[in-house]
PDB file of C-alpha atoms and ligand atoms in Angstrom:
ATOM      1  CA  MET A   1     -68.561 176.499  97.846  1.00 66.00           C
ATOM      2  CA  THR A   2     -66.975 173.568  95.989  1.00 75.00           C
ATOM      3  CA  GLU A   3     -66.695 173.651  92.212  1.00 66.00           C
ATOM      4  CA  SER A   4     -69.378 171.000  91.800  1.00 82.00           C
ATOM      5  CA  ASN A   5     -71.752 172.918  94.109  1.00 87.00           C
ATOM      6  CA  LEU A   6     -71.142 176.016  92.018  1.00 82.00           C
ATOM      7  CA  GLY A   7     -71.975 174.011  88.889  1.00 91.00           C
ATOM      8  CA  ILE A   8     -75.260 172.879  90.414  1.00 95.00           C
ATOM      9  CA  GLN A   9     -76.040 176.415  91.567  1.00 94.00           C
ATOM     10  CA  LYS A  10     -75.660 177.723  88.000  1.00 96.00           C
ATOM     11  CA  LYS A  11     -78.198 175.188  86.755  1.00 98.00           C
ATOM     12  CA  LEU A  12     -80.856 176.066  89.326  1.00 98.00           C
ATOM     13  CA  ILE A  13     -83.974 177.970  88.344  1.00 98.00           C
ATOM     14  CA  ASP A  14     -84.529 179.987  91.503  1.00 98.00           C
ATOM     15  CA  GLY A  15     -88.302 180.231  91.937  1.00 98.00           C
ATOM     16  CA  ARG A  16     -87.988 182.071  95.243  1.00 98.00           C
ATOM     17  CA  LEU A  17     -85.845 184.793  93.659  1.00 98.00           C
ATOM     18  CA  ILE A  18     -88.242 185.390  90.752  1.00 98.00           C
ATOM     19  CA  ALA A  19     -91.224 185.323  93.116  1.00 98.00           C
ATOM     20  CA  SER A  20     -89.601 187.930  95.361  1.00 97.00           C
ATOM     21  CA  LYS A  21     -89.004 190.184  92.336  1.00 97.00           C
ATOM     22  CA  ILE A  22     -92.667 189.872  91.341  1.00 98.00           C
ATOM     23  CA  GLU A  23     -93.751 190.602  94.916  1.00 97.00           C
ATOM     24  CA  LEU A  24     -91.494 193.667  95.028  1.00 96.00           C
ATOM     25  CA  SER A  25     -92.877 194.957  91.763  1.00 95.00           C
ATOM     26  CA  ILE A  26     -96.518 194.531  92.808  1.00 96.00           C
ATOM     27  CA  SER A  27     -95.811 196.075  96.224  1.00 95.00           C
ATOM     28  CA  GLU A  28     -95.116 199.350  94.403  1.00 92.00           C
ATOM     29  CA  LYS A  29     -98.475 199.128  92.622  1.00 95.00           C
ATOM     30  CA  ILE A  30    -100.151 198.361  95.939  1.00 97.00           C
ATOM     31  CA  VAL A  31     -98.762 201.587  97.435  1.00 95.00           C
ATOM     32  CA  GLU A  32    -100.205 203.458  94.447  1.00 94.00           C
ATOM     33  CA  LEU A  33    -103.588 201.815  95.004  1.00 96.00           C
ATOM     34  CA  LYS A  34    -103.556 202.499  98.729  1.00 96.00           C
ATOM     35  CA  ASN A  35    -102.798 206.166  98.043  1.00 95.00           C
ATOM     36  CA  LYS A  36    -106.083 206.177  96.124  1.00 94.00           C
ATOM     37  CA  GLY A  37    -107.855 204.552  99.080  1.00 96.00           C
ATOM     38  CA  ILE A  38    -108.010 201.092  97.481  1.00 97.00           C
ATOM     39  CA  VAL A  39    -106.759 198.073  99.413  1.00 98.00           C
ATOM     40  CA  PRO A  40    -106.294 195.069  97.092  1.00 98.00           C
ATOM     41  CA  SER A  41    -108.057 192.129  98.682  1.00 98.00           C
ATOM     42  CA  ILE A  42    -108.436 188.451  98.061  1.00 98.00           C
ATOM     43  CA  ALA A  43    -111.029 186.090  99.528  1.00 98.00           C
ATOM     44  CA  VAL A  44    -109.721 182.564  99.997  1.00 98.00           C
ATOM     45  CA  ILE A  45    -112.171 179.741 100.621  1.00 98.00           C
ATOM     46  CA  LEU A  46    -111.058 176.416 102.030  1.00 98.00           C
ATOM     47  CA  VAL A  47    -113.549 173.573 102.402  1.00 98.00           C
ATOM     48  CA  GLY A  48    -112.401 170.656 104.558  1.00 98.00           C
ATOM     49  CA  LYS A  49    -108.973 169.859 105.931  1.00 96.00           C
ATOM     50  CA  ASP A  50    -106.981 168.382 103.042  1.00 95.00           C
ATOM     51  CA  PRO A  51    -103.435 168.739 104.470  1.00 94.00           C
ATOM     52  CA  ALA A  52    -101.860 169.921 101.195  1.00 95.00           C
ATOM     53  CA  SER A  53    -104.638 172.495 100.703  1.00 97.00           C
ATOM     54  CA  VAL A  54    -104.159 173.778 104.260  1.00 97.00           C
ATOM     55  CA  VAL A  55    -100.451 174.391 103.499  1.00 96.00           C
ATOM     56  CA  TYR A  56    -101.152 176.021 100.107  1.00 97.00           C
ATOM     57  CA  VAL A  57    -103.746 178.355 101.617  1.00 98.00           C
ATOM     58  CA  ARG A  58    -101.342 179.306 104.413  1.00 98.00           C
ATOM     59  CA  ASN A  59     -98.625 180.113 101.843  1.00 97.00           C
ATOM     60  CA  LYS A  60    -101.070 182.294  99.907  1.00 98.00           C
ATOM     61  CA  GLU A  61    -102.087 184.170 103.079  1.00 98.00           C
ATOM     62  CA  ARG A  62     -98.459 184.767 104.029  1.00 97.00           C
ATOM     63  CA  ALA A  63     -97.605 186.088 100.570  1.00 97.00           C
ATOM     64  CA  ALA A  64    -100.604 188.433 100.689  1.00 98.00           C
ATOM     65  CA  GLN A  65     -99.432 189.734 104.046  1.00 97.00           C
ATOM     66  CA  ARG A  66     -95.886 190.305 102.731  1.00 96.00           C
ATOM     67  CA  CYS A  67     -97.182 192.312  99.755  1.00 96.00           C
ATOM     68  CA  GLY A  68     -99.792 194.337 101.647  1.00 97.00           C
ATOM     69  CA  ILE A  69    -102.796 192.574 100.125  1.00 98.00           C
ATOM     70  CA  LEU A  70    -105.736 192.015 102.430  1.00 98.00           C
ATOM     71  CA  SER A  71    -106.586 188.331 102.573  1.00 98.00           C
ATOM     72  CA  LYS A  72    -109.900 187.187 103.947  1.00 98.00           C
ATOM     73  CA  LYS A  73    -109.951 183.480 104.660  1.00 98.00           C
ATOM     74  CA  ASP A  74    -113.153 181.473 105.093  1.00 98.00           C
ATOM     75  CA  VAL A  75    -112.695 177.907 106.298  1.00 98.00           C
ATOM     76  CA  TYR A  76    -115.690 175.580 106.115  1.00 98.00           C
ATOM     77  CA  PRO A  77    -116.206 172.011 107.252  1.00 98.00           C
ATOM     78  CA  GLU A  78    -116.272 169.182 104.729  1.00 98.00           C
ATOM     79  CA  SER A  79    -120.063 169.075 105.213  1.00 98.00           C
ATOM     80  CA  LEU A  80    -120.621 172.485 103.547  1.00 98.00           C
ATOM     81  CA  THR A  81    -123.265 172.099 100.863  1.00 98.00           C
ATOM     82  CA  GLU A  82    -122.852 173.182  97.251  1.00 98.00           C
ATOM     83  CA  LYS A  83    -125.696 175.670  97.696  1.00 98.00           C
ATOM     84  CA  GLU A  84    -124.045 177.222 100.757  1.00 98.00           C
ATOM     85  CA  LEU A  85    -120.786 177.610  98.835  1.00 98.00           C
ATOM     86  CA  LEU A  86    -122.594 179.140  95.852  1.00 98.00           C
ATOM     87  CA  ASN A  87    -124.299 181.620  98.203  1.00 98.00           C
ATOM     88  CA  LYS A  88    -120.926 182.589  99.690  1.00 98.00           C
ATOM     89  CA  ILE A  89    -119.457 183.130  96.210  1.00 98.00           C
ATOM     90  CA  GLU A  90    -122.428 185.284  95.225  1.00 98.00           C
ATOM     91  CA  GLU A  91    -121.876 187.402  98.317  1.00 98.00           C
ATOM     92  CA  LEU A  92    -118.173 187.855  97.443  1.00 98.00           C
ATOM     93  CA  ASN A  93    -118.994 188.575  93.773  1.00 98.00           C
ATOM     94  CA  ASN A  94    -121.164 191.454  94.983  1.00 98.00           C
ATOM     95  CA  ASP A  95    -118.706 192.787  97.560  1.00 98.00           C
ATOM     96  CA  PRO A  96    -116.962 195.838  96.028  1.00 97.00           C
ATOM     97  CA  LEU A  97    -114.117 195.562  98.537  1.00 97.00           C
ATOM     98  CA  ILE A  98    -113.086 192.101  97.285  1.00 98.00           C
ATOM     99  CA  HIS A  99    -110.948 192.014  94.115  1.00 98.00           C
ATOM    100  CA  GLY A 100    -110.077 188.334  93.910  1.00 98.00           C
ATOM    101  CA  ILE A 101    -111.883 185.113  94.842  1.00 98.00           C
ATOM    102  CA  LEU A 102    -110.075 181.807  95.206  1.00 98.00           C
ATOM    103  CA  VAL A 103    -111.732 178.517  96.078  1.00 98.00           C
ATOM    104  CA  GLN A 104    -109.006 176.033  96.949  1.00 98.00           C
ATOM    105  CA  LEU A 105    -109.227 172.761  95.027  1.00 98.00           C
ATOM    106  CA  PRO A 106    -109.917 169.924  95.363  1.00 97.00           C
ATOM    107  CA  LEU A 107    -113.412 170.314  96.785  1.00 98.00           C
ATOM    108  CA  PRO A 108    -115.243 167.473  98.557  1.00 98.00           C
ATOM    109  CA  PRO A 109    -116.858 165.054  96.068  1.00 98.00           C
ATOM    110  CA  HIS A 110    -120.442 166.240  96.757  1.00 98.00           C
ATOM    111  CA  ILE A 111    -119.569 169.706  95.413  1.00 98.00           C
ATOM    112  CA  ASN A 112    -119.414 170.159  91.634  1.00 98.00           C
ATOM    113  CA  GLU A 113    -116.138 171.980  90.968  1.00 98.00           C
ATOM    114  CA  LYS A 114    -117.182 173.086  87.480  1.00 98.00           C
ATOM    115  CA  LYS A 115    -120.322 174.725  88.862  1.00 98.00           C
ATOM    116  CA  ILE A 116    -118.259 176.518  91.512  1.00 98.00           C
ATOM    117  CA  MET A 117    -115.656 177.788  89.022  1.00 98.00           C
ATOM    118  CA  GLU A 118    -118.450 179.076  86.766  1.00 98.00           C
ATOM    119  CA  ALA A 119    -120.079 180.876  89.700  1.00 98.00           C
ATOM    120  CA  ILE A 120    -117.013 183.010  90.443  1.00 98.00           C
ATOM    121  CA  SER A 121    -117.225 186.333  88.606  1.00 98.00           C
ATOM    122  CA  PRO A 122    -114.733 186.201  85.690  1.00 98.00           C
ATOM    123  CA  VAL A 123    -113.441 189.641  86.712  1.00 97.00           C
ATOM    124  CA  LYS A 124    -112.560 188.338  90.204  1.00 98.00           C
ATOM    125  CA  ASP A 125    -111.305 184.957  89.010  1.00 98.00           C
ATOM    126  CA  VAL A 126    -107.657 185.429  90.044  1.00 98.00           C
ATOM    127  CA  ASP A 127    -107.043 181.677  89.689  1.00 98.00           C
ATOM    128  CA  GLY A 128    -107.935 181.912  85.989  1.00 98.00           C
ATOM    129  CA  PHE A 129    -110.243 178.883  86.209  1.00 98.00           C
ATOM    130  CA  HIS A 130    -113.526 180.411  84.978  1.00 98.00           C
ATOM    131  CA  PRO A 131    -114.394 179.011  81.526  1.00 98.00           C
ATOM    132  CA  LEU A 132    -114.365 182.505  80.043  1.00 98.00           C
ATOM    133  CA  ASN A 133    -110.786 183.096  81.197  1.00 98.00           C
ATOM    134  CA  VAL A 134    -109.808 179.545  80.220  1.00 98.00           C
ATOM    135  CA  GLY A 135    -111.204 180.083  76.707  1.00 98.00           C
ATOM    136  CA  LYS A 136    -109.368 183.374  76.376  1.00 98.00           C
ATOM    137  CA  ILE A 137    -106.025 181.636  76.863  1.00 98.00           C
ATOM    138  CA  PHE A 138    -106.505 180.523  73.251  1.00 98.00           C
ATOM    139  CA  THR A 139    -106.823 184.090  72.018  1.00 97.00           C
ATOM    140  CA  GLU A 140    -104.198 185.457  74.444  1.00 97.00           C
ATOM    141  CA  ASP A 141    -106.478 188.056  75.954  1.00 95.00           C
ATOM    142  CA  ALA A 142    -107.475 186.478  79.251  1.00 96.00           C
ATOM    143  CA  LEU A 143    -107.803 188.924  82.120  1.00 94.00           C
ATOM    144  CA  PHE A 144    -106.255 186.287  84.391  1.00 98.00           C
ATOM    145  CA  TYR A 145    -104.019 183.382  83.365  1.00 98.00           C
ATOM    146  CA  PRO A 146    -103.869 180.335  85.650  1.00 98.00           C
ATOM    147  CA  CYS A 147    -101.113 180.855  88.200  1.00 98.00           C
ATOM    148  CA  THR A 148     -98.912 177.760  87.825  1.00 98.00           C
ATOM    149  CA  PRO A 149     -98.638 177.753  84.008  1.00 98.00           C
ATOM    150  CA  TYR A 150     -98.178 181.519  83.973  1.00 98.00           C
ATOM    151  CA  GLY A 151     -95.511 181.196  86.672  1.00 98.00           C
ATOM    152  CA  ILE A 152     -93.684 178.617  84.524  1.00 98.00           C
ATOM    153  CA  VAL A 153     -93.785 180.922  81.498  1.00 98.00           C
ATOM    154  CA  LYS A 154     -92.423 183.777  83.626  1.00 98.00           C
ATOM    155  CA  MET A 155     -89.624 181.503  84.851  1.00 98.00           C
ATOM    156  CA  LEU A 156     -88.587 180.648  81.313  1.00 98.00           C
ATOM    157  CA  ASP A 157     -88.730 184.338  80.354  1.00 98.00           C
ATOM    158  CA  TYR A 158     -86.623 185.324  83.369  1.00 98.00           C
ATOM    159  CA  TYR A 159     -83.817 182.984  82.268  1.00 98.00           C
ATOM    160  CA  ASP A 160     -84.210 183.964  78.589  1.00 98.00           C
ATOM    161  CA  ILE A 161     -85.218 180.434  77.669  1.00 98.00           C
ATOM    162  CA  SER A 162     -87.127 180.804  74.418  1.00 98.00           C
ATOM    163  CA  VAL A 163     -89.621 178.045  73.631  1.00 98.00           C
ATOM    164  CA  LYS A 164     -90.034 179.040  69.973  1.00 98.00           C
ATOM    165  CA  GLY A 165     -89.387 176.024  67.758  1.00 98.00           C
ATOM    166  CA  LYS A 166     -88.384 173.911  70.768  1.00 98.00           C
ATOM    167  CA  SER A 167     -89.791 170.541  71.656  1.00 99.00           C
ATOM    168  CA  CYS A 168     -91.721 171.059  74.916  1.00 99.00           C
ATOM    169  CA  VAL A 169     -93.049 167.893  76.519  1.00 99.00           C
ATOM    170  CA  ILE A 170     -95.612 168.163  79.306  1.00 99.00           C
ATOM    171  CA  ILE A 171     -96.442 165.125  81.420  1.00 98.00           C
ATOM    172  CA  GLY A 172     -99.852 165.611  83.045  1.00 98.00           C
ATOM    173  CA  GLN A 173    -102.942 167.138  81.458  1.00 98.00           C
ATOM    174  CA  SER A 174    -104.825 168.676  84.368  1.00 98.00           C
ATOM    175  CA  ASN A 175    -107.038 171.719  83.910  1.00 97.00           C
ATOM    176  CA  ILE A 176    -104.867 173.565  86.449  1.00 97.00           C
ATOM    177  CA  VAL A 177    -101.437 172.967  84.882  1.00 98.00           C
ATOM    178  CA  GLY A 178    -100.962 170.693  81.855  1.00 98.00           C
ATOM    179  CA  LYS A 179    -103.751 171.812  79.517  1.00 98.00           C
ATOM    180  CA  PRO A 180    -103.445 175.592  79.958  1.00 98.00           C
ATOM    181  CA  LEU A 181     -99.643 175.368  79.860  1.00 98.00           C
ATOM    182  CA  ALA A 182     -99.787 173.479  76.548  1.00 99.00           C
ATOM    183  CA  ILE A 183    -101.820 176.291  74.983  1.00 98.00           C
ATOM    184  CA  MET A 184     -99.645 179.018  76.499  1.00 98.00           C
ATOM    185  CA  LEU A 185     -96.500 177.362  75.084  1.00 98.00           C
ATOM    186  CA  MET A 186     -98.191 176.860  71.697  1.00 98.00           C
ATOM    187  CA  ASN A 187     -99.015 180.571  71.711  1.00 98.00           C
ATOM    188  CA  ARG A 188     -95.254 181.107  71.984  1.00 98.00           C
ATOM    189  CA  LEU A 189     -94.652 178.838  68.974  1.00 98.00           C
ATOM    190  CA  ALA A 190     -93.326 175.829  70.882  1.00 98.00           C
ATOM    191  CA  THR A 191     -93.821 172.325  69.509  1.00 98.00           C
ATOM    192  CA  VAL A 192     -95.844 170.860  72.348  1.00 98.00           C
ATOM    193  CA  SER A 193     -96.448 167.217  73.257  1.00 98.00           C
ATOM    194  CA  SER A 194     -99.015 166.453  75.942  1.00 98.00           C
ATOM    195  CA  LEU A 195     -98.469 163.156  77.746  1.00 98.00           C
ATOM    196  CA  ASN A 196    -100.503 161.409  80.407  1.00 95.00           C
ATOM    197  CA  ILE A 197    -100.255 158.247  82.486  1.00 88.00           C
ATOM    198  CA  PHE A 198    -101.653 156.178  79.581  1.00 95.00           C
ATOM    199  CA  THR A 199     -99.034 157.411  77.112  1.00 98.00           C
ATOM    200  CA  LYS A 200     -97.032 154.497  75.755  1.00 98.00           C
ATOM    201  CA  ASP A 201     -93.277 154.556  76.202  1.00 97.00           C
ATOM    202  CA  ILE A 202     -93.110 157.967  77.870  1.00 97.00           C
ATOM    203  CA  LYS A 203     -89.309 157.859  77.947  1.00 97.00           C
ATOM    204  CA  SER A 204     -88.960 157.689  74.186  1.00 98.00           C
ATOM    205  CA  ILE A 205     -90.829 161.003  73.941  1.00 98.00           C
ATOM    206  CA  THR A 206     -89.318 162.828  76.934  1.00 98.00           C
ATOM    207  CA  ALA A 207     -85.796 161.846  75.841  1.00 98.00           C
ATOM    208  CA  LYS A 208     -86.244 164.140  72.811  1.00 98.00           C
ATOM    209  CA  ALA A 209     -87.564 167.116  74.793  1.00 98.00           C
ATOM    210  CA  ASP A 210     -85.675 170.398  74.833  1.00 99.00           C
ATOM    211  CA  ILE A 211     -87.932 171.455  77.687  1.00 99.00           C
ATOM    212  CA  LEU A 212     -89.569 168.848  79.911  1.00 99.00           C
ATOM    213  CA  ILE A 213     -92.337 169.795  82.312  1.00 99.00           C
ATOM    214  CA  SER A 214     -93.570 167.148  84.705  1.00 98.00           C
ATOM    215  CA  ALA A 215     -96.806 167.646  86.640  1.00 98.00           C
ATOM    216  CA  THR A 216     -97.848 164.175  87.752  1.00 97.00           C
ATOM    217  CA  GLY A 217     -97.336 164.026  91.524  1.00 96.00           C
ATOM    218  CA  LYS A 218     -95.485 160.714  91.023  1.00 97.00           C
ATOM    219  CA  VAL A 219     -92.409 160.903  93.225  1.00 98.00           C
ATOM    220  CA  HIS A 220     -89.121 160.629  91.290  1.00 97.00           C
ATOM    221  CA  LEU A 221     -90.824 159.425  88.108  1.00 97.00           C
ATOM    222  CA  ILE A 222     -88.107 161.113  86.064  1.00 98.00           C
ATOM    223  CA  ASP A 223     -84.514 159.903  86.134  1.00 98.00           C
ATOM    224  CA  GLU A 224     -81.627 160.455  83.710  1.00 98.00           C
ATOM    225  CA  SER A 225     -83.015 157.944  81.217  1.00 98.00           C
ATOM    226  CA  TYR A 226     -85.976 160.284  80.526  1.00 98.00           C
ATOM    227  CA  ILE A 227     -83.803 163.269  79.701  1.00 98.00           C
ATOM    228  CA  LYS A 228     -81.957 164.625  76.686  1.00 98.00           C
ATOM    229  CA  LYS A 229     -78.540 166.113  77.466  1.00 98.00           C
ATOM    230  CA  GLY A 230     -78.850 169.877  77.951  1.00 98.00           C
ATOM    231  CA  ALA A 231     -82.618 169.825  78.504  1.00 98.00           C
ATOM    232  CA  VAL A 232     -84.449 172.314  80.717  1.00 98.00           C
ATOM    233  CA  VAL A 233     -86.497 170.505  83.353  1.00 98.00           C
ATOM    234  CA  ILE A 234     -89.445 172.052  85.183  1.00 98.00           C
ATOM    235  CA  ASP A 235     -90.725 169.985  88.094  1.00 98.00           C
ATOM    236  CA  VAL A 236     -94.292 170.854  89.113  1.00 98.00           C
ATOM    237  CA  GLY A 237     -94.701 167.838  91.412  1.00 97.00           C
ATOM    238  CA  ILE A 238     -95.081 168.375  95.137  1.00 96.00           C
ATOM    239  CA  SER A 239     -95.550 165.209  97.178  1.00 96.00           C
ATOM    240  CA  ASN A 240     -95.335 165.139 100.941  1.00 95.00           C
ATOM    241  CA  ILE A 241     -94.046 161.863 102.293  1.00 95.00           C
ATOM    242  CA  GLY A 242     -93.495 161.718 106.023  1.00 95.00           C
ATOM    243  CA  GLY A 243     -93.120 165.488 106.200  1.00 94.00           C
ATOM    244  CA  LYS A 244     -90.488 165.640 103.416  1.00 96.00           C
ATOM    245  CA  ILE A 245     -91.327 167.253 100.068  1.00 96.00           C
ATOM    246  CA  TYR A 246     -90.487 165.404  96.849  1.00 97.00           C
ATOM    247  CA  GLY A 247     -90.866 166.392  93.210  1.00 98.00           C
ATOM    248  CA  ASP A 248     -91.555 164.279  90.113  1.00 98.00           C
ATOM    249  CA  VAL A 249     -87.879 164.464  89.186  1.00 98.00           C
ATOM    250  CA  ASN A 250     -85.005 162.630  90.809  1.00 98.00           C
ATOM    251  CA  PHE A 251     -82.807 165.721  91.073  1.00 98.00           C
ATOM    252  CA  GLU A 252     -79.536 163.948  91.957  1.00 97.00           C
ATOM    253  CA  ARG A 253     -79.826 161.559  89.036  1.00 98.00           C
ATOM    254  CA  VAL A 254     -80.602 164.170  86.384  1.00 98.00           C
ATOM    255  CA  ILE A 255     -78.486 167.141  87.487  1.00 98.00           C
ATOM    256  CA  ASN A 256     -75.447 166.219  85.389  1.00 97.00           C
ATOM    257  CA  LYS A 257     -77.558 165.938  82.256  1.00 98.00           C
ATOM    258  CA  VAL A 258     -79.718 169.083  82.426  1.00 98.00           C
ATOM    259  CA  SER A 259     -78.830 172.666  81.527  1.00 98.00           C
ATOM    260  CA  LYS A 260     -81.422 174.156  83.912  1.00 98.00           C
ATOM    261  CA  ILE A 261     -83.749 172.658  86.498  1.00 98.00           C
ATOM    262  CA  THR A 262     -86.256 173.788  89.110  1.00 98.00           C
ATOM    263  CA  PRO A 263     -85.651 172.502  92.632  1.00 98.00           C
ATOM    264  CA  VAL A 264     -88.484 171.149  94.785  1.00 98.00           C
ATOM    265  CA  PRO A 265     -89.228 172.956  97.018  1.00 97.00           C
ATOM    266  CA  GLY A 266     -88.238 176.459  95.913  1.00 97.00           C
ATOM    267  CA  GLY A 267     -89.024 176.128  92.203  1.00 98.00           C
ATOM    268  CA  VAL A 268     -92.506 176.373  90.712  1.00 98.00           C
ATOM    269  CA  GLY A 269     -94.403 176.655  94.045  1.00 98.00           C
ATOM    270  CA  PRO A 270     -93.342 180.213  94.993  1.00 98.00           C
ATOM    271  CA  LEU A 271     -94.094 181.419  91.449  1.00 98.00           C
ATOM    272  CA  THR A 272     -97.657 180.095  91.603  1.00 98.00           C
ATOM    273  CA  VAL A 273     -98.274 182.117  94.756  1.00 98.00           C
ATOM    274  CA  ALA A 274     -96.570 185.270  93.424  1.00 98.00           C
ATOM    275  CA  VAL A 275     -98.658 185.172  90.219  1.00 98.00           C
ATOM    276  CA  LEU A 276    -101.803 184.848  92.330  1.00 98.00           C
ATOM    277  CA  MET A 277    -100.793 188.042  94.144  1.00 98.00           C
ATOM    278  CA  GLU A 278    -100.070 189.729  90.817  1.00 98.00           C
ATOM    279  CA  ASN A 279    -103.487 188.707  89.496  1.00 98.00           C
ATOM    280  CA  THR A 280    -105.145 190.129  92.609  1.00 98.00           C
ATOM    281  CA  VAL A 281    -103.377 193.453  92.190  1.00 98.00           C
ATOM    282  CA  LYS A 282    -104.251 193.437  88.490  1.00 97.00           C
ATOM    283  CA  SER A 283    -107.902 192.994  89.415  1.00 97.00           C
ATOM    284  CA  ALA A 284    -107.745 195.941  91.815  1.00 97.00           C
ATOM    285  CA  LEU A 285    -105.935 198.059  89.208  1.00 96.00           C
ATOM    286  CA  VAL A 286    -108.495 197.248  86.516  1.00 93.00           C
ATOM    287  CA  LYS A 287    -111.280 198.368  88.820  1.00 87.00           C
ATOM    288  CA  SER A 288    -109.403 201.524  89.849  1.00 86.00           C
ATOM    289  CA  GLY A 289    -108.670 202.604  86.273  1.00 78.00           C
ATOM    290  CA  ILE A 290    -104.908 202.897  87.034  1.00 74.00           C
ATOM    291  CA  ASN A 291    -102.597 201.886  84.150  1.00 67.00           C
ATOM    292  CA  ILE A 292    -102.624 198.119  84.426  1.00 60.00           C
ATOM    293  CA  LYS A 293     -99.269 197.446  82.787  1.00 64.00           C
ATOM    294  CA  LEU A 294     -97.618 195.246  85.371  1.00 58.00           C
ATOM    295  CA  ILE A 295     -94.253 193.527  84.986  1.00 45.00           C
TER     296      ILE A 295
HETATM  297  N1  GUN B 301    -105.194 173.310  94.073  1.00 71.70           N
HETATM  298  C1  GUN B 301    -103.968 173.039  93.548  1.00 71.70           C
HETATM  299  N2  GUN B 301    -103.495 174.103  92.875  1.00 71.70           N
HETATM  300  C2  GUN B 301    -104.441 175.069  92.967  1.00 71.70           C
HETATM  301  C3  GUN B 301    -104.522 176.391  92.467  1.00 71.70           C
HETATM  302  O1  GUN B 301    -103.625 176.925  91.784  1.00 71.70           O
HETATM  303  N3  GUN B 301    -105.675 177.059  92.787  1.00 71.70           N
HETATM  304  C4  GUN B 301    -106.669 176.499  93.508  1.00 71.70           C
HETATM  305  N4  GUN B 301    -107.762 177.229  93.736  1.00 71.70           N
HETATM  306  N5  GUN B 301    -106.618 175.267  93.978  1.00 71.70           N
HETATM  307  C5  GUN B 301    -105.509 174.566  93.710  1.00 71.70           C
END
């Protein structure tokens, strides 16, 4: 390995490595559960054929298989009605053998996502999208935290990157990533700025960030002019263009300026999936009465 490659390597936040450690840790809990006759299981619902969703669901199934979690996938055509989906969720809510329920988003426009998220039992809501779990992010006692923001927090913890007193700038304010992450970082005493596509002069704000998190899906939005020297950069973007995956950050142009950075792929993505598995095991542990202290 050349010296410059070694330098890059040292700056990488290795999402695959952290995910594999989480998977290893939950595998031990799964053995414990199975010895008690409990098989942790997740129901995954996919409506339609959105190509990105198909890939995400496949990654989740594969991770479940690796860990020993039973995954039950239901794929429905785009024409599925809201009522039919609500009936399916009700059935899964009442199934004692199912510990986690995940409805892959986005849903077709004729289905009200809010209504669907509210229909999932909060104690099986391993995505952390039910309003009760969302609200409890504020008070830090949610049963399940949303997987991507929680994965990002775990990443920072793994590399001993404290956010306390730091300027954390988040671009993107989705319900899945930006908003919950802002609260989770505030809970850790970060100084958080939430930006969106209408924010004026984004660069002038990001250039002061100690930790920059970009979750826009805009390919290579971020170059070196957006970054403060020594910043930590977390790239949540995943865009597929002609079969190649791109992040929000132009890696080559920022690498000399950052102290740590997540690659795409191999950064945030694997953590999201590993946290989903952890949440599923947590759900099974809660129901079994086994000590739920995880990692
Ligand atoms: N679509 C994009 N990210 C997610 C996620 O974390 N969970 C679900 N259910 N859908 C998604």
